[in-house]
mmCIF file of C-alpha atoms in Angstrom:
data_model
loop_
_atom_site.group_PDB
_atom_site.id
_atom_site.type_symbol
_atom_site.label_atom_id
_atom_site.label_comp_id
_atom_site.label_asym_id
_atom_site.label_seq_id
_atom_site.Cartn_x
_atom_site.Cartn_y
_atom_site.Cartn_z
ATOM 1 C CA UNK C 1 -1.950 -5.635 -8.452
ATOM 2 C CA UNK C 2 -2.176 -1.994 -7.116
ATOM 3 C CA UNK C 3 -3.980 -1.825 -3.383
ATOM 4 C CA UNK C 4 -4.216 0.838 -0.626
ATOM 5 C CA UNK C 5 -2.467 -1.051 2.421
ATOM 6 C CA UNK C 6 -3.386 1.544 5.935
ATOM 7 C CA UNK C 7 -4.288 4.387 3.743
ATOM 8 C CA UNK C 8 -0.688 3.669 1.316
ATOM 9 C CA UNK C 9 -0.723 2.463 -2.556
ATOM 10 C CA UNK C 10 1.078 -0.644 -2.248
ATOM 11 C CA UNK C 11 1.642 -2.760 -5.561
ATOM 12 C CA UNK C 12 1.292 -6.590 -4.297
ATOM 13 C CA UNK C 13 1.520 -10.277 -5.443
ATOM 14 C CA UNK C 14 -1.070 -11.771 -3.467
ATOM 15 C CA UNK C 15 -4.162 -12.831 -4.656
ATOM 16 C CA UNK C 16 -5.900 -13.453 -1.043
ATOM 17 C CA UNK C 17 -6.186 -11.650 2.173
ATOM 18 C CA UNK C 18 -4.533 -14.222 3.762
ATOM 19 C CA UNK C 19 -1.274 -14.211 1.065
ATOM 20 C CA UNK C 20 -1.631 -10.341 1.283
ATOM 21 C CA UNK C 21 -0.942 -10.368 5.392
ATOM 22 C CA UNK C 22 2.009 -13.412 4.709
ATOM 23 C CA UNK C 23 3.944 -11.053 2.286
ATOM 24 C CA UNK C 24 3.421 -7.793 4.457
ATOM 25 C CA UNK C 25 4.751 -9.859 7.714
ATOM 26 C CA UNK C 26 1.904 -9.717 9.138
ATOM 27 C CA UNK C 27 1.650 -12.507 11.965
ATOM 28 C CA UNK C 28 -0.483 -13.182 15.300
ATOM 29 C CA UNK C 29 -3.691 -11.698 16.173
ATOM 30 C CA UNK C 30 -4.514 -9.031 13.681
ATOM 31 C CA UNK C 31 -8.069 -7.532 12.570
ATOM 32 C CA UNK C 32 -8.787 -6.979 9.263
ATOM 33 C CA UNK C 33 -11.282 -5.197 6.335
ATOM 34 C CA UNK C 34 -11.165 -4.990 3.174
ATOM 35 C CA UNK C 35 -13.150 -2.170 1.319
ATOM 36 C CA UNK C 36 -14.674 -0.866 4.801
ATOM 37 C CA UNK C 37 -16.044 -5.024 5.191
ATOM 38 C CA UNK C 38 -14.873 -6.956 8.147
ATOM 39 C CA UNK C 39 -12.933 -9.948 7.245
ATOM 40 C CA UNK C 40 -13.110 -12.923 9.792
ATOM 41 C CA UNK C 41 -9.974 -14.498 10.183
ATOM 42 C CA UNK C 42 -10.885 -17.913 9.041
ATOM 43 C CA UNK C 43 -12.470 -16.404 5.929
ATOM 44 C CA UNK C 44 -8.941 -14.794 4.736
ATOM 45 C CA UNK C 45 -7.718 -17.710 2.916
ATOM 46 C CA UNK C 46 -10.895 -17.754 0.296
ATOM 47 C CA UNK C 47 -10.920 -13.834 0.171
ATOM 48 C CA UNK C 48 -10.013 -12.388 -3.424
ATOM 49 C CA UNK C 49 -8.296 -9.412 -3.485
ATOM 50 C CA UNK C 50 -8.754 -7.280 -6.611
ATOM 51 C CA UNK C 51 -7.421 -4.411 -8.412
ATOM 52 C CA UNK C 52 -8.313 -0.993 -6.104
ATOM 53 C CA UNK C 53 -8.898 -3.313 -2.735
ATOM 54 C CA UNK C 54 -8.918 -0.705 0.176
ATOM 55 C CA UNK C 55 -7.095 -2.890 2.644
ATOM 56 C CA UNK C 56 -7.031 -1.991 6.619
ATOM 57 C CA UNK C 57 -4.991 -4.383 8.971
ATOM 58 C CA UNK C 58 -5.029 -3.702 12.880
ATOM 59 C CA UNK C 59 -3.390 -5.286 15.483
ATOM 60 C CA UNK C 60 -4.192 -4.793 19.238
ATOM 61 C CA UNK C 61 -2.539 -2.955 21.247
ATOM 62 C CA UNK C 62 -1.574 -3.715 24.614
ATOM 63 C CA UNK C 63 -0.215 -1.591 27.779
ATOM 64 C CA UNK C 64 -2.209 0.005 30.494
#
């Protein structure tokens, strides 16, 4: 399926949030929306992505 990953097309497998951050590498403490929505972290595994998702994955940032 075709999805914009951080503002880039990105052609995926994953049918959840939670596949979609497993096959990026995504791992740890991350934040994440899908289609401008906040997605809670324990919600990721039931989220369905679909064709023309607008996907935005943050993770914080530390230093001082």
């Amino acid at each position: 399926m075709k999805i914009v990953l951080n503002g880039e097309p990105r052609n995926v497998r994953a049918e959840t949030l939670s596949d979609l951050l497993e096959e990026c590498g995504y791992s740890g403490a991350v934040a994440t929306a899908v289609n401008e929505a906040f997605v809670a972290s324990n919600l990721r595994i039931a989220h369905k992505l679909t064709d023309g998702d607008r996907v935005e994955v943050v993770a914080p940032m530390q230093g001082g």
